[in-house]
mmCIF file of C-alpha atoms in Angstrom:
data_model
loop_
_atom_site.group_PDB
_atom_site.id
_atom_site.type_symbol
_atom_site.label_atom_id
_atom_site.label_comp_id
_atom_site.label_asym_id
_atom_site.label_seq_id
_atom_site.Cartn_x
_atom_site.Cartn_y
_atom_site.Cartn_z
ATOM 1 C CA MET A 1 0.154 0.117 -0.025
ATOM 2 C CA SER A 2 2.622 2.717 0.748
ATOM 3 C CA ASN A 3 4.159 1.351 -2.520
ATOM 4 C CA SER A 4 1.669 3.228 -4.446
ATOM 5 C CA ILE A 5 1.436 5.792 -2.097
ATOM 6 C CA ASP A 6 5.079 6.737 -2.816
ATOM 7 C CA LYS A 7 4.529 6.397 -6.693
ATOM 8 C CA LYS A 8 1.543 9.153 -6.828
ATOM 9 C CA GLN A 9 3.843 11.300 -4.775
ATOM 10 C CA LYS A 10 6.512 11.427 -7.097
ATOM 11 C CA ARG A 11 4.253 11.833 -9.583
ATOM 12 C CA PHE A 12 2.827 14.561 -8.919
ATOM 13 C CA LYS A 13 6.220 16.436 -7.249
ATOM 14 C CA LYS A 14 7.478 15.958 -11.355
ATOM 15 C CA VAL A 15 4.578 17.186 -12.358
ATOM 16 C CA ASP A 16 4.864 20.042 -9.331
ATOM 17 C CA PHE A 17 8.143 20.475 -10.718
ATOM 18 C CA GLU A 18 7.530 20.989 -14.362
ATOM 19 C CA HIS A 19 4.351 23.425 -13.274
ATOM 20 C CA LYS A 20 6.734 25.380 -11.707
ATOM 21 C CA ASP A 21 9.475 25.545 -14.731
ATOM 22 C CA LEU A 22 6.874 25.836 -17.413
ATOM 23 C CA LYS A 23 5.922 28.990 -15.123
ATOM 24 C CA MET A 24 9.260 30.380 -14.518
ATOM 25 C CA GLY A 25 9.440 30.175 -17.979
ATOM 26 C CA ASP A 26 6.305 31.953 -18.861
ATOM 27 C CA ASP A 27 6.448 34.673 -16.520
ATOM 28 C CA GLY A 28 9.975 34.976 -18.012
ATOM 29 C CA GLU A 29 9.039 35.536 -21.117
ATOM 30 C CA LYS A 30 6.673 38.035 -20.407
ATOM 31 C CA ILE A 31 8.638 40.748 -18.260
ATOM 32 C CA CYS A 32 11.738 39.670 -21.398
ATOM 33 C CA LEU A 33 8.959 41.164 -23.883
ATOM 34 C CA LYS A 34 8.778 44.095 -22.031
ATOM 35 C CA TYR A 35 11.885 44.702 -21.446
ATOM 36 C CA LEU A 36 13.261 44.038 -24.982
ATOM 37 C CA ASN A 37 10.313 46.481 -26.087
ATOM 38 C CA THR A 38 11.702 49.259 -23.745
ATOM 39 C CA LEU A 39 15.252 48.546 -25.637
ATOM 40 C CA TYR A 40 13.674 48.813 -29.297
ATOM 41 C CA GLN A 41 11.163 51.477 -28.971
ATOM 42 C CA ASN A 42 8.413 48.402 -29.146
ATOM 43 C CA GLU A 43 9.717 46.680 -32.627
ATOM 44 C CA VAL A 44 9.940 42.973 -30.434
ATOM 45 C CA THR A 45 6.979 40.751 -31.198
ATOM 46 C CA LYS A 46 6.569 37.423 -29.545
ATOM 47 C CA TYR A 47 6.046 34.604 -31.472
ATOM 48 C CA LYS A 48 2.744 33.186 -32.077
ATOM 49 C CA ASP A 49 3.219 29.446 -32.200
ATOM 50 C CA PHE A 50 4.121 28.333 -28.966
ATOM 51 C CA PHE A 51 6.160 24.861 -30.455
ATOM 52 C CA HIS A 52 8.434 27.593 -32.763
ATOM 53 C CA PRO A 53 11.998 27.571 -32.279
ATOM 54 C CA PHE A 54 12.660 30.990 -31.177
ATOM 55 C CA ASP A 55 10.568 33.005 -28.654
ATOM 56 C CA PHE A 56 10.610 36.363 -30.214
ATOM 57 C CA TYR A 57 11.345 38.494 -33.284
ATOM 58 C CA LYS A 58 12.213 42.057 -34.371
ATOM 59 C CA VAL A 59 11.284 43.538 -38.000
ATOM 60 C CA ASP A 60 13.020 46.352 -39.545
ATOM 61 C CA ASP A 61 11.692 49.446 -41.245
ATOM 62 C CA ASP A 62 11.131 47.213 -44.081
ATOM 63 C CA GLY A 63 9.127 44.605 -42.409
ATOM 64 C CA ASN A 64 11.994 42.056 -42.161
ATOM 65 C CA THR A 65 12.828 39.875 -39.649
ATOM 66 C CA ASP A 66 16.535 41.237 -38.546
ATOM 67 C CA MET A 67 17.051 40.002 -35.024
ATOM 68 C CA ILE A 68 15.602 36.603 -33.792
ATOM 69 C CA PHE A 69 15.406 36.093 -30.107
ATOM 70 C CA GLU A 70 15.411 33.276 -27.732
ATOM 71 C CA LEU A 71 15.339 33.358 -24.296
ATOM 72 C CA LYS A 72 16.043 30.588 -21.511
ATOM 73 C CA THR A 73 14.624 31.312 -17.647
ATOM 74 C CA ARG A 74 17.237 29.600 -14.792
ATOM 75 C CA ARG A 75 17.255 29.579 -11.461
ATOM 76 C CA CYS A 76 21.723 29.935 -11.714
ATOM 77 C CA ASP A 77 23.803 32.514 -11.013
ATOM 78 C CA ILE A 78 25.747 33.710 -14.040
ATOM 79 C CA ASN A 79 29.084 32.498 -12.479
ATOM 80 C CA GLN A 80 27.427 29.492 -10.816
ATOM 81 C CA TYR A 81 28.883 27.088 -13.452
ATOM 82 C CA PRO A 82 31.079 27.884 -16.522
ATOM 83 C CA SER A 83 29.404 28.212 -19.375
ATOM 84 C CA LEU A 84 25.184 28.435 -20.275
ATOM 85 C CA CYS A 85 23.364 25.795 -22.930
ATOM 86 C CA PHE A 86 20.634 25.631 -25.431
ATOM 87 C CA GLY A 87 20.139 23.490 -27.616
ATOM 88 C CA LYS A 88 21.591 22.739 -30.961
ATOM 89 C CA SER A 89 18.714 23.315 -32.512
ATOM 90 C CA LYS A 90 17.746 26.227 -32.081
ATOM 91 C CA ILE A 91 21.541 27.430 -33.547
ATOM 92 C CA ASP A 92 20.937 25.133 -36.346
ATOM 93 C CA PHE A 93 17.503 26.938 -37.025
ATOM 94 C CA ALA A 94 18.910 30.347 -36.432
ATOM 95 C CA LEU A 95 21.118 29.311 -39.535
ATOM 96 C CA GLU A 96 18.426 28.159 -41.709
ATOM 97 C CA LYS A 97 17.436 31.613 -41.383
ATOM 98 C CA ARG A 98 20.616 33.087 -41.542
ATOM 99 C CA LYS A 99 20.996 31.128 -45.044
ATOM 100 C CA LYS A 100 17.738 33.980 -46.276
ATOM 101 C CA ASN A 101 18.554 36.951 -44.489
ATOM 102 C CA PRO A 102 22.318 37.242 -43.962
ATOM 103 C CA ASN A 103 21.969 40.269 -41.543
ATOM 104 C CA LEU A 104 19.706 38.159 -39.056
ATOM 105 C CA ARG A 105 20.972 39.194 -35.618
ATOM 106 C CA ILE A 106 20.890 35.714 -33.869
ATOM 107 C CA MET A 107 20.605 36.938 -29.944
ATOM 108 C CA PHE A 108 20.270 34.299 -27.002
ATOM 109 C CA LEU A 109 19.042 35.774 -23.838
ATOM 110 C CA TRP A 110 19.192 34.480 -20.146
ATOM 111 C CA LEU A 111 16.940 35.657 -17.311
ATOM 112 C CA LEU A 112 18.935 34.529 -14.333
ATOM 113 C CA LYS A 113 18.317 34.042 -10.159
ATOM 114 C CA ASP A 114 19.300 37.782 -10.007
ATOM 115 C CA LYS A 115 16.327 39.026 -11.897
ATOM 116 C CA GLN A 116 18.803 40.395 -14.874
ATOM 117 C CA PHE A 117 18.991 39.897 -18.279
ATOM 118 C CA TYR A 118 22.400 38.470 -20.148
ATOM 119 C CA CYS A 119 22.863 38.232 -23.491
ATOM 120 C CA TRP A 120 24.914 36.187 -26.258
ATOM 121 C CA GLU A 121 25.425 37.212 -29.989
ATOM 122 C CA TYR A 122 25.723 34.286 -32.580
ATOM 123 C CA GLY A 123 28.161 35.568 -35.378
ATOM 124 C CA ASP A 124 30.197 33.456 -37.352
ATOM 125 C CA GLU A 125 33.703 33.778 -36.331
ATOM 126 C CA LYS A 126 32.601 33.572 -32.282
ATOM 127 C CA THR A 127 33.737 29.550 -32.656
ATOM 128 C CA ASP A 128 36.150 30.065 -29.291
ATOM 129 C CA GLU A 129 33.392 31.030 -27.262
ATOM 130 C CA PHE A 130 30.746 28.157 -27.310
ATOM 131 C CA TYR A 131 31.621 24.471 -27.488
ATOM 132 C CA TYR A 132 29.251 21.885 -28.285
ATOM 133 C CA GLY A 133 27.915 18.769 -25.891
ATOM 134 C CA GLU A 134 25.097 17.457 -24.711
ATOM 135 C CA ILE A 135 22.057 18.308 -21.917
ATOM 136 C CA ALA A 136 19.826 16.291 -20.324
ATOM 137 C CA ASN A 137 16.696 16.915 -17.690
ATOM 138 C CA TYR A 138 16.973 13.450 -16.042
ATOM 139 C CA LYS A 139 13.982 15.083 -13.320
ATOM 140 C CA ARG A 140 11.641 14.858 -16.324
ATOM 141 C CA ASN A 141 12.994 11.623 -17.846
ATOM 142 C CA GLN A 142 14.997 13.076 -21.181
ATOM 143 C CA LYS A 143 17.403 11.265 -22.882
ATOM 144 C CA PRO A 144 20.720 13.527 -23.506
ATOM 145 C CA SER A 145 20.430 15.660 -27.187
ATOM 146 C CA GLU A 146 22.688 18.284 -28.525
ATOM 147 C CA ALA A 147 24.012 21.511 -27.244
ATOM 148 C CA ILE A 148 25.594 24.149 -27.442
ATOM 149 C CA PHE A 149 27.516 26.003 -24.638
ATOM 150 C CA ILE A 150 28.699 29.459 -24.308
ATOM 151 C CA LYS A 151 30.984 30.773 -21.981
ATOM 152 C CA THR A 152 30.267 32.127 -19.135
ATOM 153 C CA GLU A 153 32.756 34.913 -19.776
ATOM 154 C CA TYR A 154 31.313 35.614 -22.973
ATOM 155 C CA ILE A 155 27.626 36.618 -21.635
ATOM 156 C CA GLU A 156 27.148 40.370 -21.260
ATOM 157 C CA GLN A 157 24.765 41.755 -18.860
ATOM 158 C CA LEU A 158 21.978 43.714 -20.178
ATOM 159 C CA PRO A 159 21.385 47.037 -18.693
ATOM 160 C CA ILE A 160 20.019 46.405 -14.923
ATOM 161 C CA ILE A 161 15.856 47.227 -15.313
ATOM 162 C CA ASP A 162 13.726 48.000 -12.581
ATOM 163 C CA TYR A 163 10.905 45.261 -12.305
ATOM 164 C CA HIS A 164 8.297 47.965 -11.197
ATOM 165 C CA LYS A 165 9.141 49.936 -13.926
ATOM 166 C CA ILE A 166 8.375 47.482 -16.702
ATOM 167 C CA LEU A 167 6.166 45.712 -15.126
ATOM 168 C CA SER A 168 3.923 48.897 -15.244
ATOM 169 C CA ALA A 169 4.029 49.734 -18.560
#
């Protein structure tokens, strides 16, 4: 009897953990969109498709996408690990987009525990700033997948924000 209770408790903990992660990511995206629009004069839009590889995009005066943004919201500090990562499929997608638009800027953002945004812009010449490896979320029973790891020394903190000001905008 207690064994089945233990299994239920583990399942509920897993669901609760995933729910907290999704909520944290969703909250981070809402704040990030407002933040980016303060930086780019309300020109940043969230992709409508929930499963789109990137979160936001910006268009130029001619209506062409000139920047794409991917946000990762994390419960760590910038110097807690030697690198921060995201799935390799993100960069693969972005590089395909760049073939059609060579001027496309590819931005990776992190909202970290200190409630500040950090950024790394992909560039073909920046090969010493990142490396490839594997990631997996074992709490979700995920299999390892290819990832790109950005060395934190190359990740820049964006201008400090006042959350109350951003959220009230």
